[in-house]
Short mmCIF file of C-alpha atoms in Angstrom, two decimals:
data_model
loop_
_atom_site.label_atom_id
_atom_site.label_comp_id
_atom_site.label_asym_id
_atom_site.label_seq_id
_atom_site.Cartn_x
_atom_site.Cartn_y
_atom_site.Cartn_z
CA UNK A 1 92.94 88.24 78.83
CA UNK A 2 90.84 85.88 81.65
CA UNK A 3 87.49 85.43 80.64
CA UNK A 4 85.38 84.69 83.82
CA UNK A 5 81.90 82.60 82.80
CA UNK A 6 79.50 83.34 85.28
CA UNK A 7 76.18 81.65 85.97
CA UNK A 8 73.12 82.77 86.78
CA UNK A 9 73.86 82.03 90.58
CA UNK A 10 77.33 83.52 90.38
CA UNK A 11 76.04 87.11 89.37
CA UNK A 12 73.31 86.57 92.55
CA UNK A 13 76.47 85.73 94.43
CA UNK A 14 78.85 88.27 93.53
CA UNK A 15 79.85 90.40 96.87
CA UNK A 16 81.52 93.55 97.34
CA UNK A 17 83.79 94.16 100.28
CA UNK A 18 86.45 96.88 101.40
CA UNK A 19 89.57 95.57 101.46
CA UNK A 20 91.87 92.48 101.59
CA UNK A 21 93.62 93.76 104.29
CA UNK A 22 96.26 95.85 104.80
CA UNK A 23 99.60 92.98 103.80
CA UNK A 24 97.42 92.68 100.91
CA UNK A 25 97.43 96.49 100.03
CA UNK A 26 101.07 96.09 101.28
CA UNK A 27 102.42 93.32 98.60
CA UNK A 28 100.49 95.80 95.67
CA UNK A 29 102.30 98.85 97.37
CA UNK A 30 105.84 97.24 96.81
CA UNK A 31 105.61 97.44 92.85
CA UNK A 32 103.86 101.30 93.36
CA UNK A 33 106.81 102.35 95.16
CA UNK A 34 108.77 100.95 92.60
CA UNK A 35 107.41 103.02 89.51
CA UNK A 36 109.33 106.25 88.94
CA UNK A 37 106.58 108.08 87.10
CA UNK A 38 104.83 111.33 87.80
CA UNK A 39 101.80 110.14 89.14
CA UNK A 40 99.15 110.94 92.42
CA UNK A 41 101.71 108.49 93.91
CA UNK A 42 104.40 110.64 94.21
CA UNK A 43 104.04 112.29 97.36
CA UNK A 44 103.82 109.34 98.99
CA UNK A 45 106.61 107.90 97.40
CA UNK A 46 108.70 110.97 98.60
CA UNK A 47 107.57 110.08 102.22
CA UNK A 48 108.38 106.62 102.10
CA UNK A 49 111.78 107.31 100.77
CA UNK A 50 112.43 110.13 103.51
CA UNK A 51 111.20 106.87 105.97
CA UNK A 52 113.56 104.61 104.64
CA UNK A 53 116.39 107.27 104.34
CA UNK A 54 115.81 107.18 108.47
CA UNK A 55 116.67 103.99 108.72
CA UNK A 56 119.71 102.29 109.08
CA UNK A 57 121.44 101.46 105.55
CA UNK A 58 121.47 97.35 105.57
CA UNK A 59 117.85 97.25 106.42
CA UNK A 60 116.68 99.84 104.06
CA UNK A 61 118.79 98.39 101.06
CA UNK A 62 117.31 95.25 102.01
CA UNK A 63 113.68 96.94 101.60
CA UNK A 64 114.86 98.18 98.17
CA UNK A 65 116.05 94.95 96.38
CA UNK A 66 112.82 93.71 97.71
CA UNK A 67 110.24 95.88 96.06
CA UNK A 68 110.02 96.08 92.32
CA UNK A 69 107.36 95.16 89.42
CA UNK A 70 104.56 92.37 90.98
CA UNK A 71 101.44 91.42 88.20
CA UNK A 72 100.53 89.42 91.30
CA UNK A 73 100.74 89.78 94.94
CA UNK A 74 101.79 86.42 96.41
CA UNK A 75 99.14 86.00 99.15
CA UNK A 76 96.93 88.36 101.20
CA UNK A 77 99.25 87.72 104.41
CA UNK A 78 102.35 88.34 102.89
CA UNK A 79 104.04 91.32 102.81
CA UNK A 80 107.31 92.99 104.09
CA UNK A 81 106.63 93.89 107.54
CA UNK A 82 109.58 97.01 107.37
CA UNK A 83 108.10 98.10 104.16
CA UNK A 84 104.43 97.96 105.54
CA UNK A 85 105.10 99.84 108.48
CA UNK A 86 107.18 102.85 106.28
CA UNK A 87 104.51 102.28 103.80
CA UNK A 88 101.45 101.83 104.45
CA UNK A 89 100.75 101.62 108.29
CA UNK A 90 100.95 105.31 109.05
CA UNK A 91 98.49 105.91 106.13
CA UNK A 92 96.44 102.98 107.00
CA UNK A 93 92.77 104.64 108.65
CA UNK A 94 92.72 107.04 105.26
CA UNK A 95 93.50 104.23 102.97
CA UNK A 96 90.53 101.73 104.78
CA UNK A 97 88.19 104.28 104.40
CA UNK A 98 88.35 105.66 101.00
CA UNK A 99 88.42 101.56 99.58
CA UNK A 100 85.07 101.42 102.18
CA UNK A 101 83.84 104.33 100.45
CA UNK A 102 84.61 102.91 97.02
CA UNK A 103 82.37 99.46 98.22
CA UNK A 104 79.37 101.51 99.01
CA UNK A 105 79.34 103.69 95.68
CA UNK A 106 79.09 100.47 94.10
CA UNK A 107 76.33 99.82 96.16
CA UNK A 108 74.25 102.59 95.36
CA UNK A 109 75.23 101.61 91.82
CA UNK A 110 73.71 98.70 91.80
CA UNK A 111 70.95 99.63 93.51
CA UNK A 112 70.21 102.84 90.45
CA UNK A 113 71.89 100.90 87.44
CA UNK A 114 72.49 97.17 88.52
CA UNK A 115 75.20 94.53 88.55
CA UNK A 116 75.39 94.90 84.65
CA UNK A 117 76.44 98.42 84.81
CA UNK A 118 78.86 98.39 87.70
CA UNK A 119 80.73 95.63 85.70
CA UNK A 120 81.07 97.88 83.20
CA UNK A 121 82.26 100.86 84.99
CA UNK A 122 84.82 99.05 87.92
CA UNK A 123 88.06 99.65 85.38
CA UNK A 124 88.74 100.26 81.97
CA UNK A 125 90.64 96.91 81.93
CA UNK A 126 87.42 94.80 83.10
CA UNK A 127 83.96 94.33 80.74
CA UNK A 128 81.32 92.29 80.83
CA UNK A 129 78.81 91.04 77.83
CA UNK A 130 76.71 88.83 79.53
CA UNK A 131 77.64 85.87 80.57
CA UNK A 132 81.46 86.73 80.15
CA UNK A 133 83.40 89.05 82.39
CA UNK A 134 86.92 89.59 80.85
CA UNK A 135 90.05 90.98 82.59
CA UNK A 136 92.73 92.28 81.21
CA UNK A 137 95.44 90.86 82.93
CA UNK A 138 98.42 90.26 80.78
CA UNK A 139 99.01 88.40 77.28
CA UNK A 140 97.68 84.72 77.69
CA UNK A 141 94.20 84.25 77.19
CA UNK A 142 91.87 81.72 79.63
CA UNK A 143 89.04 81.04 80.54
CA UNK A 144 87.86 79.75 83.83
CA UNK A 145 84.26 78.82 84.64
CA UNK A 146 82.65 79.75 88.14
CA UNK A 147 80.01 77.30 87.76
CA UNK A 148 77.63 78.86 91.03
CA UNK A 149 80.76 79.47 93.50
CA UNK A 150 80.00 83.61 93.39
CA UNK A 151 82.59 86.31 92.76
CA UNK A 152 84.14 88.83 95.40
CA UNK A 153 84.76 92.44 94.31
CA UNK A 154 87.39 93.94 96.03
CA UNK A 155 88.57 97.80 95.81
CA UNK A 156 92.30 98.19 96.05
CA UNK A 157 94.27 101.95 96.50
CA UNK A 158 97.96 100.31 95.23
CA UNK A 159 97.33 97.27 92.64
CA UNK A 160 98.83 98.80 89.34
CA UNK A 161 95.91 96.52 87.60
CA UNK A 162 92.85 94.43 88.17
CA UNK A 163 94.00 91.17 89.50
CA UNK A 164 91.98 87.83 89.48
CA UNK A 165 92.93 85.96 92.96
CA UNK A 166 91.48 82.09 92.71
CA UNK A 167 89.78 80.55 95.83
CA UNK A 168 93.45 79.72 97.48
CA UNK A 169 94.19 83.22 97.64
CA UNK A 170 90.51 84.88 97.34
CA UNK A 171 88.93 86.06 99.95
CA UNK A 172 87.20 83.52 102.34
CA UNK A 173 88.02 81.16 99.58
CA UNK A 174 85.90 82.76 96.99
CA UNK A 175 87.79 83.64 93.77
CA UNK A 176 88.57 87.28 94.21
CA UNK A 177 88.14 90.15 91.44
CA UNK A 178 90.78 93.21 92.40
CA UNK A 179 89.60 96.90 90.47
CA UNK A 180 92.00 99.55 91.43
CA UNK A 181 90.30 102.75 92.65
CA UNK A 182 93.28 105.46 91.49
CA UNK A 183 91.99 108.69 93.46
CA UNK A 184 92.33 111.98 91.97
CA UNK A 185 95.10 114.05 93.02
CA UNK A 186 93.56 116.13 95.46
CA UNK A 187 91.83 113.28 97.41
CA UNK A 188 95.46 111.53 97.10
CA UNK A 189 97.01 114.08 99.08
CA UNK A 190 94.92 113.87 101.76
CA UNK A 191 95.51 110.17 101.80
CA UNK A 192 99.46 110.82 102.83
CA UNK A 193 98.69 112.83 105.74
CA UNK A 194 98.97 110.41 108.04
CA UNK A 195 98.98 110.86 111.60
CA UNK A 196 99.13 114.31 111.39
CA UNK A 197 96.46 114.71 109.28
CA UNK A 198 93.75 115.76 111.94
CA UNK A 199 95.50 119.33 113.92
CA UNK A 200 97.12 119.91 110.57
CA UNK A 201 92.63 119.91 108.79
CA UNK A 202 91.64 122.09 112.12
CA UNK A 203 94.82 124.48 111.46
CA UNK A 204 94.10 124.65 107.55
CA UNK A 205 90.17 125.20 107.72
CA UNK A 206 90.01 126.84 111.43
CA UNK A 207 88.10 125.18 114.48
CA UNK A 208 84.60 125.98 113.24
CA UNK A 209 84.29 124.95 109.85
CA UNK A 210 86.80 121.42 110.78
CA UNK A 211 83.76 120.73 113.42
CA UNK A 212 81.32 121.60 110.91
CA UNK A 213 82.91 118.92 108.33
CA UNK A 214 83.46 116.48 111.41
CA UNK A 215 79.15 116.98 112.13
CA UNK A 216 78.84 115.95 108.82
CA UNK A 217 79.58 112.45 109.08
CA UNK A 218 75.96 112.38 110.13
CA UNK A 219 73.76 113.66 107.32
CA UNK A 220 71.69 116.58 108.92
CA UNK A 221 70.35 119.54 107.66
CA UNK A 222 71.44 123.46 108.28
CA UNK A 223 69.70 123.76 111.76
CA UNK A 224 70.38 120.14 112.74
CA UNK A 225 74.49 121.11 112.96
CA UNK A 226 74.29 124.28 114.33
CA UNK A 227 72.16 122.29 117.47
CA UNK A 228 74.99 119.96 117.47
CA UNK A 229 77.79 122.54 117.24
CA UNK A 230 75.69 125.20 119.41
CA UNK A 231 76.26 127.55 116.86
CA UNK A 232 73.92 129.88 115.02
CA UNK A 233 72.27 128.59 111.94
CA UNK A 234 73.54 131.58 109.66
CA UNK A 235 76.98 130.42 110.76
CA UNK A 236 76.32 126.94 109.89
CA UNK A 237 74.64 127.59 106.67
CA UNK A 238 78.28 129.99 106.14
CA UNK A 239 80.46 127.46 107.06
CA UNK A 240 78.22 124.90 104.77
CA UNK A 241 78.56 126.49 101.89
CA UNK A 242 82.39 127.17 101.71
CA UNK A 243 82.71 123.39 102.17
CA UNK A 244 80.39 122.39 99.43
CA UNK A 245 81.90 124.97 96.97
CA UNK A 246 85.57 123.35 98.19
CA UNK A 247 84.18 119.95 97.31
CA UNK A 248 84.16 118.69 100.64
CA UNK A 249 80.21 118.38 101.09
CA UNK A 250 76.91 118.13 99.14
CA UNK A 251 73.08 119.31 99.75
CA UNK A 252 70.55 117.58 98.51
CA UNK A 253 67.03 117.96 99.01
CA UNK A 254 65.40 114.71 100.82
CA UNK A 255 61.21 114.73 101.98
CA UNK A 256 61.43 118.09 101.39
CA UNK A 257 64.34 119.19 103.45
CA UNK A 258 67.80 120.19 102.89
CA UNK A 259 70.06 117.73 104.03
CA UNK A 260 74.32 118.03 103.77
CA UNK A 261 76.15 115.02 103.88
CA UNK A 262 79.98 114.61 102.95
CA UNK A 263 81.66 113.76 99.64
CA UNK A 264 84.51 111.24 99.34
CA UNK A 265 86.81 114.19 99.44
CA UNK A 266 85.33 114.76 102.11
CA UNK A 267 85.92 111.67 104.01
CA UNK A 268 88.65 110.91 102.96
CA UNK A 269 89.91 114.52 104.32
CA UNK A 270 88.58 113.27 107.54
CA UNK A 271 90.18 109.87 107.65
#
């Protein structure tokens, strides 16, 4: 258990960002691969595996002895650049922008419930009773006192737990807080797409409705997409509703108009 004292100025201090990068996500993808358990991981598992089956024999047994159980990624540059580009390269756009999307929901978090609350709800392995955040992270207990220097939040798709990273390997020098953001299985296995994610979304929902979910990216309400899509509004509103009742948008009413915006799933659909 690390118990992380944090000042006054440290909790006005405390930032969220996207991502560490993608040799970050790489070094925490090395001990996911390596797990043999029936999780939202194990598509993607299968694809890497058909990847490294592709390659030629020395390199990909080299690959294998390398990846295995990590409480601790060894720096944010690191990272096996074979396994990274089987890995997580061809994923890479899907995986940046659900961990974005992940950033700004804690945004809006803090924004209806505080810092306070989105302590309390990044992980089940991370708490906070004020002015202690604890961590979970293996058997030895410390403490470590921030005394003012802030705290960096950072979302991550493949660390198996929350990881504390100190100002050496923190971002921009800052020590470095790492929640995982496990997504559910359907949003997973639109994550694994990859490149052929896009022809594969216009050939699963049709042209229409994949432009209609592609309008959505900016908010707008029924009439507002059918102007962009020069289609006619009972087409949109159609075409609307079978993507919020699939999960993939949601209306809300804003200054008394209707206004449809996408989900996660439904970003994360659209890489």
């Amino acid at each position: 258990m690390v118990s992380l004292r944090l000042t006054f100025e440290d909790l006005s201090r405390i930032r969220f960002i996207g991502t560490l990068g993608a040799e970050f996500e790489t070094r925490c993808a090395e001990a996911r691969f390596a797990e043999s358990q029936q999780d939202v991981f194990v598509e993607w598992r299968r694809k890497v595996k058909r990847r490294l089956r592709a390659m030629g024999p020395v390199e990909a047994s080299a690959i294998n002895s390398r990846t295995g159980p990590r409480s601790l990624p060894h720096s944010s540059a690191g990272g096996d650049r074979s396994f990274h580009a089987m890995a997580v390269e061809p994923f890479w756009a899907q995986i940046q922008n659900y961990l974005e999307l992940a950033r700004e929901v804690c945004g809006r978090a803090i924004v209806s419930g505080g810092v306070e609350s989105v302590l309390n709800n990044l992980h089940p392995a991370i708490s906070w009773e004020a002015p202690v955040l604890r961590v979970n992270q293996g058997p030895h207990d410390r403490e470590i006192e921030l005394t003012g220097k802030g705290l960096v939040l950072a979302p991550s798709l493949f660390a198996v737990n929350p990881l504390l990273l100190d100002s050496s390997t923190g971002w921009q020098g800052t020590p470095t807080l790492v929640y995982t953001v496990v997504p559910d299985s359907d949003t997973a296995s639109t994550l694994w797409q990859g490149a052929e994610g896009g022809s594969a979304l216009s050939e699963l929902l049709g042209h229409t409705r994949a432009s209609v979910l592609e309008s959505v990216r900016v908010p707008g309400s029924t009439g507002e997409i059918s102007r962009r899509l020069h289609i006619s509004n009972p087409s949109a509103s159609k075409h609307v509703g079978v993507l919020r009742r699939s999960g993939f948008v949601t209306t809300e009413r804003k200054n008394n108009a209707t206004v449809h915006r996408l989900t996660l799933l439904g970003e994360a659909v659209l890489g």
